[in-house]
Amino acid sequence: MKRLFILGAGSMAESFIKGIVEEGVIDPRDIFVCNRSRRERLLELSEWYGITPADSMARAADTDLVILAVKPYDMMEALKQLRPYLSNQVLLSFAAGIPIDAIRRATGGHPYVIRTMPNVPVAVMQGAIALSAPPTVPRDKLRRVVEMLAGLGQVVEIEEGLMDAATAFSGSGPGFISYLLEAMEQAAVELGFAPELARRLLVQTVIGTAHVLREWDLSPSELRRRVTSPNGTTHAGVEVMQSRGVYEAIVEAVRRAAVRAEEMGREYTREG
Ligand SMILES: NC(=O)c1ccc[n+]([C@@H]2O[C@H](COP(=O)([O-])OP(=O)(O)OC[C@H]3O[C@@H](n4cnc5c(N)ncnc54)[C@H](OP(=O)(O)O)[C@@H]3O)[C@@H](O)[C@H]2O)c1
């Protein structure tokens, strides 16, 4: 990929830019970024990462890859504006819920549309990136995109039918995990810790747990069993969570997020 155009300069776009600039596979000046109205945001990103602010979508015309990083409810309108400048570029959508078919319809049948669900840790090259591409995307184009994304984390190719599920536990995952940590931090503070000190231990606990799960190739339930001795502290805590239905609540939260992704797809791609 030589030149990128990013549509929408929000938080996901910034995470992506940060990772891709650090990866060093593309000159930041060849990353063109546009917003709907907030010009100051583009200047900020230009100052921080060296990208080139773009005043209009016309800048997309001579790029190889266009990243669709607007909110799902802005997608159809943004694609209408982008359509005149499309030729051979690959479109890479980050948007929750929006089906590939809807993007193709809104762009007059553009064949090269790839749908991804990245998450915020792409900013530090630790992203989880689910990706789905239809057969209309030639394998060499797909390979180049996958290679670029692989520098930002773990890429997993899935069928598009699983994309809303990936959105729920992987796209929204950092939010859910942070929510658990909020509660753990509150408890730590109530038990006498300063928040910053508690946070240092908590963040390392998450990082360490993730590493152990991966390096020892354990399932979460196996690791939980290993660290839970009968009548010990973990056991006492897990018992409280079980009696309060925390497990079921988490299952329901992920299910609800998946349903919401699907609803957004329907709501925001309705024609006419
Ligand atoms: N945030 C996450 O953790 C996350 C994770 C995975 C996927 N995603 C997906 O990433 C996408 C972006 O999310 P976000 O959280 O980064 O959103 P965001 O912070 O609200 O940013 C969206 C940006 O899109 C711009 N925009 C809207 N309409 C436009 C148009 N017609 N032309 C050009 N720019 C336009 C907005 O510009 P103005 O401010 O000037 O209006 C805004 O800067 C969403 O589709 C979301 O589903 C997000």
mmCIF file of C-alpha atoms and ligand atoms in Angstrom:
data_model
loop_
_atom_site.group_PDB
_atom_site.id
_atom_site.type_symbol
_atom_site.label_atom_id
_atom_site.label_comp_id
_atom_site.label_asym_id
_atom_site.label_seq_id
_atom_site.Cartn_x
_atom_site.Cartn_y
_atom_site.Cartn_z
ATOM 1 C CA MET A 1 0.000 0.000 0.000
ATOM 2 C CA LYS A 2 1.539 3.286 -1.036
ATOM 3 C CA ARG A 3 -1.160 5.810 -0.281
ATOM 4 C CA LEU A 4 -4.002 5.704 2.173
ATOM 5 C CA PHE A 5 -7.070 7.839 2.478
ATOM 6 C CA ILE A 6 -8.883 7.797 5.808
ATOM 7 C CA LEU A 7 -12.462 8.898 5.922
ATOM 8 C CA GLY A 8 -13.243 10.137 9.430
ATOM 9 C CA ALA A 9 -10.627 11.350 11.904
ATOM 10 C CA GLY A 10 -12.126 10.022 15.111
ATOM 11 C CA SER A 11 -10.743 7.855 17.867
ATOM 12 C CA MET A 12 -10.565 4.606 15.873
ATOM 13 C CA ALA A 13 -8.861 6.388 12.988
ATOM 14 C CA GLU A 14 -6.305 7.811 15.399
ATOM 15 C CA SER A 15 -5.567 4.391 16.922
ATOM 16 C CA PHE A 16 -5.070 3.017 13.433
ATOM 17 C CA ILE A 17 -2.853 5.939 12.344
ATOM 18 C CA LYS A 18 -0.741 5.662 15.474
ATOM 19 C CA GLY A 19 -0.150 1.934 14.872
ATOM 20 C CA ILE A 20 0.472 2.216 11.150
ATOM 21 C CA VAL A 21 2.911 5.123 11.533
ATOM 22 C CA GLU A 22 4.803 3.202 14.183
ATOM 23 C CA GLU A 23 4.803 0.099 11.982
ATOM 24 C CA GLY A 24 6.706 2.242 9.473
ATOM 25 C CA VAL A 25 5.403 0.552 6.332
ATOM 26 C CA ILE A 26 4.017 3.764 4.896
ATOM 27 C CA ASP A 27 5.265 7.339 4.834
ATOM 28 C CA PRO A 28 2.892 9.301 7.120
ATOM 29 C CA ARG A 29 2.729 12.080 4.515
ATOM 30 C CA ASP A 30 1.045 9.559 2.216
ATOM 31 C CA ILE A 31 -1.769 9.077 4.698
ATOM 32 C CA PHE A 32 -4.512 11.552 3.788
ATOM 33 C CA VAL A 33 -7.181 12.101 6.390
ATOM 34 C CA CYS A 34 -10.474 13.941 6.114
ATOM 35 C CA ASN A 35 -13.235 14.861 8.499
ATOM 36 C CA ARG A 36 -16.709 16.266 8.001
ATOM 37 C CA SER A 37 -16.105 19.594 9.724
ATOM 38 C CA ARG A 38 -13.462 19.518 12.457
ATOM 39 C CA ARG A 39 -10.428 20.869 10.619
ATOM 40 C CA GLU A 40 -8.583 21.462 13.913
ATOM 41 C CA ARG A 41 -8.684 17.729 14.568
ATOM 42 C CA LEU A 42 -6.866 17.088 11.264
ATOM 43 C CA LEU A 43 -4.200 19.643 12.167
ATOM 44 C CA GLU A 44 -3.758 17.960 15.525
ATOM 45 C CA LEU A 45 -3.270 14.531 13.870
ATOM 46 C CA SER A 46 -0.903 16.115 11.364
ATOM 47 C CA GLU A 47 1.188 17.577 14.170
ATOM 48 C CA TRP A 48 1.255 14.349 16.186
ATOM 49 C CA TYR A 49 1.726 11.753 13.456
ATOM 50 C CA GLY A 50 2.803 13.667 10.332
ATOM 51 C CA ILE A 51 -0.267 12.717 8.250
ATOM 52 C CA THR A 52 -1.590 15.027 5.521
ATOM 53 C CA PRO A 53 -4.936 16.732 6.183
ATOM 54 C CA ALA A 54 -7.290 16.409 3.207
ATOM 55 C CA ASP A 55 -9.808 19.148 2.452
ATOM 56 C CA SER A 56 -12.045 16.999 0.338
ATOM 57 C CA MET A 57 -12.739 13.442 -0.681
ATOM 58 C CA ALA A 58 -11.191 14.171 -4.076
ATOM 59 C CA ARG A 59 -7.878 13.310 -2.414
ATOM 60 C CA ALA A 60 -9.053 9.679 -2.288
ATOM 61 C CA ALA A 61 -8.856 9.431 -6.073
ATOM 62 C CA ASP A 62 -5.166 8.565 -6.328
ATOM 63 C CA THR A 63 -4.808 6.317 -3.292
ATOM 64 C CA ASP A 64 -4.746 2.495 -3.096
ATOM 65 C CA LEU A 65 -6.690 2.016 0.103
ATOM 66 C CA VAL A 66 -9.584 3.960 1.589
ATOM 67 C CA ILE A 67 -10.355 3.366 5.239
ATOM 68 C CA LEU A 68 -13.976 3.952 6.186
ATOM 69 C CA ALA A 69 -13.754 5.177 9.782
ATOM 70 C CA VAL A 70 -16.955 7.180 10.188
ATOM 71 C CA LYS A 71 -19.711 6.212 12.607
ATOM 72 C CA PRO A 72 -22.148 3.657 11.221
ATOM 73 C CA TYR A 73 -24.924 6.287 11.065
ATOM 74 C CA ASP A 74 -22.752 8.559 8.892
ATOM 75 C CA MET A 75 -21.616 5.821 6.538
ATOM 76 C CA MET A 76 -24.215 5.990 3.762
ATOM 77 C CA GLU A 77 -23.902 9.760 3.441
ATOM 78 C CA ALA A 78 -20.092 9.578 3.448
ATOM 79 C CA LEU A 79 -20.098 6.868 0.751
ATOM 80 C CA LYS A 80 -22.330 9.009 -1.446
ATOM 81 C CA GLN A 81 -19.696 11.759 -1.280
ATOM 82 C CA LEU A 82 -16.840 9.315 -1.852
ATOM 83 C CA ARG A 83 -18.370 7.482 -4.803
ATOM 84 C CA PRO A 84 -17.207 9.855 -7.615
ATOM 85 C CA TYR A 85 -13.577 9.309 -6.612
ATOM 86 C CA LEU A 86 -13.569 5.522 -6.598
ATOM 87 C CA SER A 87 -11.840 3.373 -9.181
ATOM 88 C CA ASN A 88 -9.430 0.621 -8.135
ATOM 89 C CA GLN A 89 -9.028 1.370 -4.441
ATOM 90 C CA VAL A 90 -9.742 -1.192 -1.784
ATOM 91 C CA LEU A 91 -12.336 0.033 0.717
ATOM 92 C CA LEU A 92 -11.636 -1.131 4.237
ATOM 93 C CA SER A 93 -14.549 -0.546 6.564
ATOM 94 C CA PHE A 94 -14.183 -0.299 10.336
ATOM 95 C CA ALA A 95 -17.872 0.342 10.896
ATOM 96 C CA ALA A 96 -19.853 -1.779 13.310
ATOM 97 C CA GLY A 97 -22.850 -3.487 11.788
ATOM 98 C CA ILE A 98 -22.624 -2.172 8.218
ATOM 99 C CA PRO A 99 -22.728 -5.115 5.766
ATOM 100 C CA ILE A 100 -20.368 -5.343 2.785
ATOM 101 C CA ASP A 101 -23.368 -5.473 0.445
ATOM 102 C CA ALA A 102 -24.684 -2.156 1.737
ATOM 103 C CA ILE A 103 -21.292 -0.515 1.119
ATOM 104 C CA ARG A 104 -21.161 -2.001 -2.365
ATOM 105 C CA ARG A 105 -24.685 -0.779 -3.174
ATOM 106 C CA ALA A 106 -23.903 2.732 -1.932
ATOM 107 C CA THR A 107 -20.798 2.878 -4.144
ATOM 108 C CA GLY A 108 -22.411 1.654 -7.355
ATOM 109 C CA GLY A 109 -21.218 -1.940 -6.893
ATOM 110 C CA HIS A 110 -17.570 -1.237 -6.010
ATOM 111 C CA PRO A 111 -16.063 -4.751 -5.951
ATOM 112 C CA TYR A 112 -13.163 -4.276 -3.530
ATOM 113 C CA VAL A 113 -14.806 -3.938 -0.147
ATOM 114 C CA ILE A 114 -13.304 -5.541 2.950
ATOM 115 C CA ARG A 115 -15.031 -5.383 6.303
ATOM 116 C CA THR A 116 -12.989 -5.380 9.476
ATOM 117 C CA MET A 117 -13.584 -4.996 13.145
ATOM 118 C CA PRO A 118 -10.414 -3.666 14.723
ATOM 119 C CA ASN A 119 -10.163 -2.601 18.329
ATOM 120 C CA VAL A 120 -8.399 0.274 20.037
ATOM 121 C CA PRO A 121 -5.218 -1.696 20.954
ATOM 122 C CA VAL A 122 -4.198 -1.468 17.258
ATOM 123 C CA ALA A 123 -2.717 1.837 18.458
ATOM 124 C CA VAL A 124 -0.058 -0.120 20.344
ATOM 125 C CA MET A 125 0.187 -2.988 17.850
ATOM 126 C CA GLN A 126 -1.781 -5.276 20.120
ATOM 127 C CA GLY A 127 -5.075 -5.111 18.262
ATOM 128 C CA ALA A 128 -7.529 -7.900 17.611
ATOM 129 C CA ILE A 129 -8.736 -7.508 14.036
ATOM 130 C CA ALA A 130 -11.541 -9.612 12.621
ATOM 131 C CA LEU A 131 -11.726 -9.383 8.843
ATOM 132 C CA SER A 132 -14.072 -10.553 6.146
ATOM 133 C CA ALA A 133 -13.717 -10.223 2.380
ATOM 134 C CA PRO A 134 -16.068 -11.377 -0.373
ATOM 135 C CA PRO A 135 -14.787 -13.296 -3.413
ATOM 136 C CA THR A 136 -14.949 -10.072 -5.474
ATOM 137 C CA VAL A 137 -11.745 -8.942 -3.732
ATOM 138 C CA PRO A 138 -8.758 -10.392 -5.614
ATOM 139 C CA ARG A 139 -6.477 -12.467 -3.377
ATOM 140 C CA ASP A 140 -3.432 -10.262 -3.974
ATOM 141 C CA LYS A 141 -5.325 -7.138 -2.875
ATOM 142 C CA LEU A 142 -6.579 -8.987 0.190
ATOM 143 C CA ARG A 143 -3.098 -10.290 1.000
ATOM 144 C CA ARG A 144 -1.642 -6.781 0.959
ATOM 145 C CA VAL A 145 -4.308 -5.505 3.339
ATOM 146 C CA VAL A 146 -3.888 -8.483 5.679
ATOM 147 C CA GLU A 147 -0.105 -7.998 5.706
ATOM 148 C CA MET A 148 -0.504 -4.348 6.638
ATOM 149 C CA LEU A 149 -3.031 -5.134 9.387
ATOM 150 C CA ALA A 150 -0.910 -7.997 10.724
ATOM 151 C CA GLY A 151 1.602 -5.408 11.896
ATOM 152 C CA LEU A 152 -1.116 -3.960 14.135
ATOM 153 C CA GLY A 153 -2.057 -7.146 15.934
ATOM 154 C CA GLN A 154 -3.768 -10.465 15.482
ATOM 155 C CA VAL A 155 -5.787 -10.709 12.250
ATOM 156 C CA VAL A 156 -8.459 -13.375 12.061
ATOM 157 C CA GLU A 157 -10.380 -13.966 8.843
ATOM 158 C CA ILE A 158 -13.999 -14.887 9.442
ATOM 159 C CA GLU A 159 -17.225 -15.214 7.488
ATOM 160 C CA GLU A 160 -19.182 -12.034 7.367
ATOM 161 C CA GLY A 161 -22.029 -13.671 9.300
ATOM 162 C CA LEU A 162 -19.780 -13.679 12.392
ATOM 163 C CA MET A 163 -18.814 -10.039 12.138
ATOM 164 C CA ASP A 164 -21.488 -8.723 14.527
ATOM 165 C CA ALA A 165 -20.365 -11.290 17.107
ATOM 166 C CA ALA A 166 -16.721 -10.217 16.689
ATOM 167 C CA THR A 167 -17.855 -6.625 17.055
ATOM 168 C CA ALA A 168 -19.513 -7.509 20.346
ATOM 169 C CA PHE A 169 -16.673 -9.260 22.163
ATOM 170 C CA SER A 170 -13.603 -7.990 20.325
ATOM 171 C CA GLY A 171 -14.483 -4.483 19.069
ATOM 172 C CA SER A 172 -16.283 -3.668 22.319
ATOM 173 C CA GLY A 173 -13.996 -5.940 24.355
ATOM 174 C CA PRO A 174 -11.610 -3.232 25.582
ATOM 175 C CA GLY A 175 -14.660 -1.341 26.910
ATOM 176 C CA PHE A 176 -15.991 -4.403 28.716
ATOM 177 C CA ILE A 177 -12.636 -5.289 30.230
ATOM 178 C CA SER A 178 -12.161 -1.673 31.310
ATOM 179 C CA TYR A 179 -15.562 -1.811 32.999
ATOM 180 C CA LEU A 180 -14.452 -4.813 35.074
ATOM 181 C CA LEU A 181 -11.254 -2.961 35.924
ATOM 182 C CA GLU A 182 -13.235 0.122 36.993
ATOM 183 C CA ALA A 183 -15.020 -2.012 39.565
ATOM 184 C CA MET A 184 -11.793 -3.691 40.705
ATOM 185 C CA GLU A 185 -10.122 -0.297 41.016
ATOM 186 C CA GLN A 186 -12.998 1.038 43.101
ATOM 187 C CA ALA A 187 -12.701 -1.933 45.436
ATOM 188 C CA ALA A 188 -8.927 -1.461 45.687
ATOM 189 C CA VAL A 189 -9.425 2.197 46.614
ATOM 190 C CA GLU A 190 -12.041 1.281 49.224
ATOM 191 C CA LEU A 191 -9.506 -1.161 50.638
ATOM 192 C CA GLY A 192 -6.980 1.659 51.037
ATOM 193 C CA PHE A 193 -5.066 1.917 47.760
ATOM 194 C CA ALA A 194 -4.355 5.166 45.922
ATOM 195 C CA PRO A 195 -6.040 4.856 42.459
ATOM 196 C CA GLU A 196 -2.777 5.212 40.497
ATOM 197 C CA LEU A 197 -1.044 2.532 42.496
ATOM 198 C CA ALA A 198 -4.011 0.171 42.198
ATOM 199 C CA ARG A 199 -4.099 0.825 38.456
ATOM 200 C CA ARG A 200 -0.471 -0.158 38.020
ATOM 201 C CA LEU A 201 -1.153 -3.532 39.586
ATOM 202 C CA LEU A 202 -4.469 -3.993 37.776
ATOM 203 C CA VAL A 203 -3.126 -3.199 34.321
ATOM 204 C CA GLN A 204 -0.192 -5.548 34.824
ATOM 205 C CA THR A 205 -2.616 -8.212 36.052
ATOM 206 C CA VAL A 206 -4.539 -8.028 32.772
ATOM 207 C CA ILE A 207 -1.383 -8.032 30.659
ATOM 208 C CA GLY A 208 0.095 -10.934 32.623
ATOM 209 C CA THR A 209 -3.111 -12.960 32.503
ATOM 210 C CA ALA A 210 -3.365 -12.480 28.744
ATOM 211 C CA HIS A 211 0.245 -13.570 28.255
ATOM 212 C CA VAL A 212 -0.217 -16.677 30.376
ATOM 213 C CA LEU A 213 -3.390 -17.655 28.522
ATOM 214 C CA ARG A 214 -1.585 -17.367 25.222
ATOM 215 C CA GLU A 215 1.797 -18.795 26.120
ATOM 216 C CA TRP A 216 0.484 -21.746 28.122
ATOM 217 C CA ASP A 217 -2.339 -22.253 25.623
ATOM 218 C CA LEU A 218 -4.969 -22.469 28.353
ATOM 219 C CA SER A 219 -8.679 -21.771 28.188
ATOM 220 C CA PRO A 220 -9.891 -19.053 30.578
ATOM 221 C CA SER A 221 -11.757 -21.637 32.638
ATOM 222 C CA GLU A 222 -8.608 -23.799 32.978
ATOM 223 C CA LEU A 223 -6.576 -20.838 34.185
ATOM 224 C CA ARG A 224 -9.327 -19.826 36.595
ATOM 225 C CA ARG A 225 -9.385 -23.345 38.047
ATOM 226 C CA ARG A 226 -5.592 -23.350 38.413
ATOM 227 C CA VAL A 227 -5.582 -20.140 40.423
ATOM 228 C CA THR A 228 -8.599 -21.054 42.562
ATOM 229 C CA SER A 229 -7.661 -23.113 45.594
ATOM 230 C CA PRO A 230 -10.488 -24.512 47.714
ATOM 231 C CA ASN A 231 -11.533 -22.005 50.306
ATOM 232 C CA GLY A 232 -8.939 -19.491 49.125
ATOM 233 C CA THR A 233 -9.376 -15.830 48.208
ATOM 234 C CA THR A 234 -10.201 -16.328 44.500
ATOM 235 C CA HIS A 235 -12.726 -18.970 45.495
ATOM 236 C CA ALA A 236 -14.385 -16.567 47.949
ATOM 237 C CA GLY A 237 -14.567 -13.832 45.313
ATOM 238 C CA VAL A 238 -15.830 -16.063 42.505
ATOM 239 C CA GLU A 239 -18.569 -17.351 44.820
ATOM 240 C CA VAL A 240 -19.856 -13.788 45.221
ATOM 241 C CA MET A 241 -19.818 -13.298 41.443
ATOM 242 C CA GLN A 242 -21.664 -16.565 40.910
ATOM 243 C CA SER A 243 -24.304 -15.739 43.494
ATOM 244 C CA ARG A 244 -24.861 -12.330 41.836
ATOM 245 C CA GLY A 245 -25.122 -13.779 38.314
ATOM 246 C CA VAL A 246 -22.084 -11.887 36.997
ATOM 247 C CA TYR A 247 -21.266 -14.631 34.478
ATOM 248 C CA GLU A 248 -24.762 -14.583 33.023
ATOM 249 C CA ALA A 249 -24.729 -10.782 32.924
ATOM 250 C CA ILE A 250 -21.520 -10.802 30.882
ATOM 251 C CA VAL A 251 -22.904 -13.387 28.463
ATOM 252 C CA GLU A 252 -26.007 -11.246 28.080
ATOM 253 C CA ALA A 253 -23.957 -8.067 27.591
ATOM 254 C CA VAL A 254 -22.009 -9.596 24.702
ATOM 255 C CA ARG A 255 -25.209 -10.962 23.160
ATOM 256 C CA ARG A 256 -26.861 -7.577 23.449
ATOM 257 C CA ALA A 257 -23.860 -5.865 21.838
ATOM 258 C CA ALA A 258 -24.055 -8.297 18.899
ATOM 259 C CA VAL A 259 -27.761 -7.613 18.481
ATOM 260 C CA ARG A 260 -27.057 -3.881 18.625
ATOM 261 C CA ALA A 261 -24.437 -4.216 15.849
ATOM 262 C CA GLU A 262 -26.992 -5.991 13.720
ATOM 263 C CA GLU A 263 -29.666 -3.378 14.488
ATOM 264 C CA MET A 264 -27.268 -0.562 13.573
ATOM 265 C CA GLY A 265 -26.580 -2.248 10.258
ATOM 266 C CA ARG A 266 -30.292 -2.319 9.497
ATOM 267 C CA GLU A 267 -31.086 1.174 10.820
ATOM 268 C CA TYR A 268 -28.241 2.971 9.101
ATOM 269 C CA THR A 269 -28.356 1.323 5.712
ATOM 270 C CA ARG A 270 -32.071 1.674 5.125
ATOM 271 C CA GLU A 271 -32.601 3.102 1.689
ATOM 272 C CA GLY A 272 -35.027 5.840 0.685
HETATM 273 N N1 LIG B 1 -14.032 3.425 18.880
HETATM 274 C C1 LIG B 1 -13.828 2.105 18.870
HETATM 275 O O1 LIG B 1 -13.369 1.494 19.825
HETATM 276 C C2 LIG B 1 -14.143 1.315 17.624
HETATM 277 C C3 LIG B 1 -13.757 -0.039 17.565
HETATM 278 C C4 LIG B 1 -14.001 -0.733 16.394
HETATM 279 C C5 LIG B 1 -14.642 -0.132 15.338
HETATM 280 N N2 LIG B 1 -15.045 1.170 15.440
HETATM 281 C C6 LIG B 1 -15.743 1.775 14.293
HETATM 282 O O2 LIG B 1 -14.950 2.842 13.824
HETATM 283 C C7 LIG B 1 -15.811 3.841 13.284
HETATM 284 C C8 LIG B 1 -15.420 5.191 13.858
HETATM 285 O O3 LIG B 1 -15.650 5.194 15.263
HETATM 286 P P1 LIG B 1 -15.008 6.309 16.197
HETATM 287 O O4 LIG B 1 -15.288 5.897 17.585
HETATM 288 O O5 LIG B 1 -13.603 6.563 15.783
HETATM 289 O O6 LIG B 1 -15.917 7.577 15.783
HETATM 290 P P2 LIG B 1 -15.692 9.138 16.078
HETATM 291 O O7 LIG B 1 -14.610 9.321 17.080
HETATM 292 O O8 LIG B 1 -17.033 9.741 16.312
HETATM 293 O O9 LIG B 1 -15.163 9.688 14.660
HETATM 294 C C9 LIG B 1 -15.914 9.694 13.483
HETATM 295 C C10 LIG B 1 -15.334 10.760 12.555
HETATM 296 O O10 LIG B 1 -15.999 10.675 11.296
HETATM 297 C C11 LIG B 1 -16.069 11.974 10.750
HETATM 298 N N3 LIG B 1 -17.116 12.018 9.721
HETATM 299 C C12 LIG B 1 -18.439 11.805 9.853
HETATM 300 N N4 LIG B 1 -19.075 11.939 8.660
HETATM 301 C C13 LIG B 1 -18.130 12.229 7.749
HETATM 302 C C14 LIG B 1 -18.151 12.500 6.362
HETATM 303 N N5 LIG B 1 -19.300 12.483 5.651
HETATM 304 N N6 LIG B 1 -16.989 12.776 5.732
HETATM 305 C C15 LIG B 1 -15.831 12.813 6.439
HETATM 306 N N7 LIG B 1 -15.737 12.571 7.764
HETATM 307 C C16 LIG B 1 -16.873 12.284 8.415
HETATM 308 C C17 LIG B 1 -16.347 12.858 11.935
HETATM 309 O O11 LIG B 1 -15.927 14.155 11.608
HETATM 310 P P3 LIG B 1 -16.517 15.484 12.370
HETATM 311 O O12 LIG B 1 -16.121 15.345 13.801
HETATM 312 O O13 LIG B 1 -15.841 16.610 11.665
HETATM 313 O O14 LIG B 1 -18.001 15.443 12.182
HETATM 314 C C18 LIG B 1 -15.513 12.184 13.051
HETATM 315 O O15 LIG B 1 -14.220 12.765 13.175
HETATM 316 C C19 LIG B 1 -17.249 3.458 13.627
HETATM 317 O O16 LIG B 1 -17.895 2.996 12.470
HETATM 318 C C20 LIG B 1 -17.111 2.363 14.660
HETATM 319 O O17 LIG B 1 -18.129 1.400 14.531
HETATM 320 C C21 LIG B 1 -14.790 1.910 16.557
#
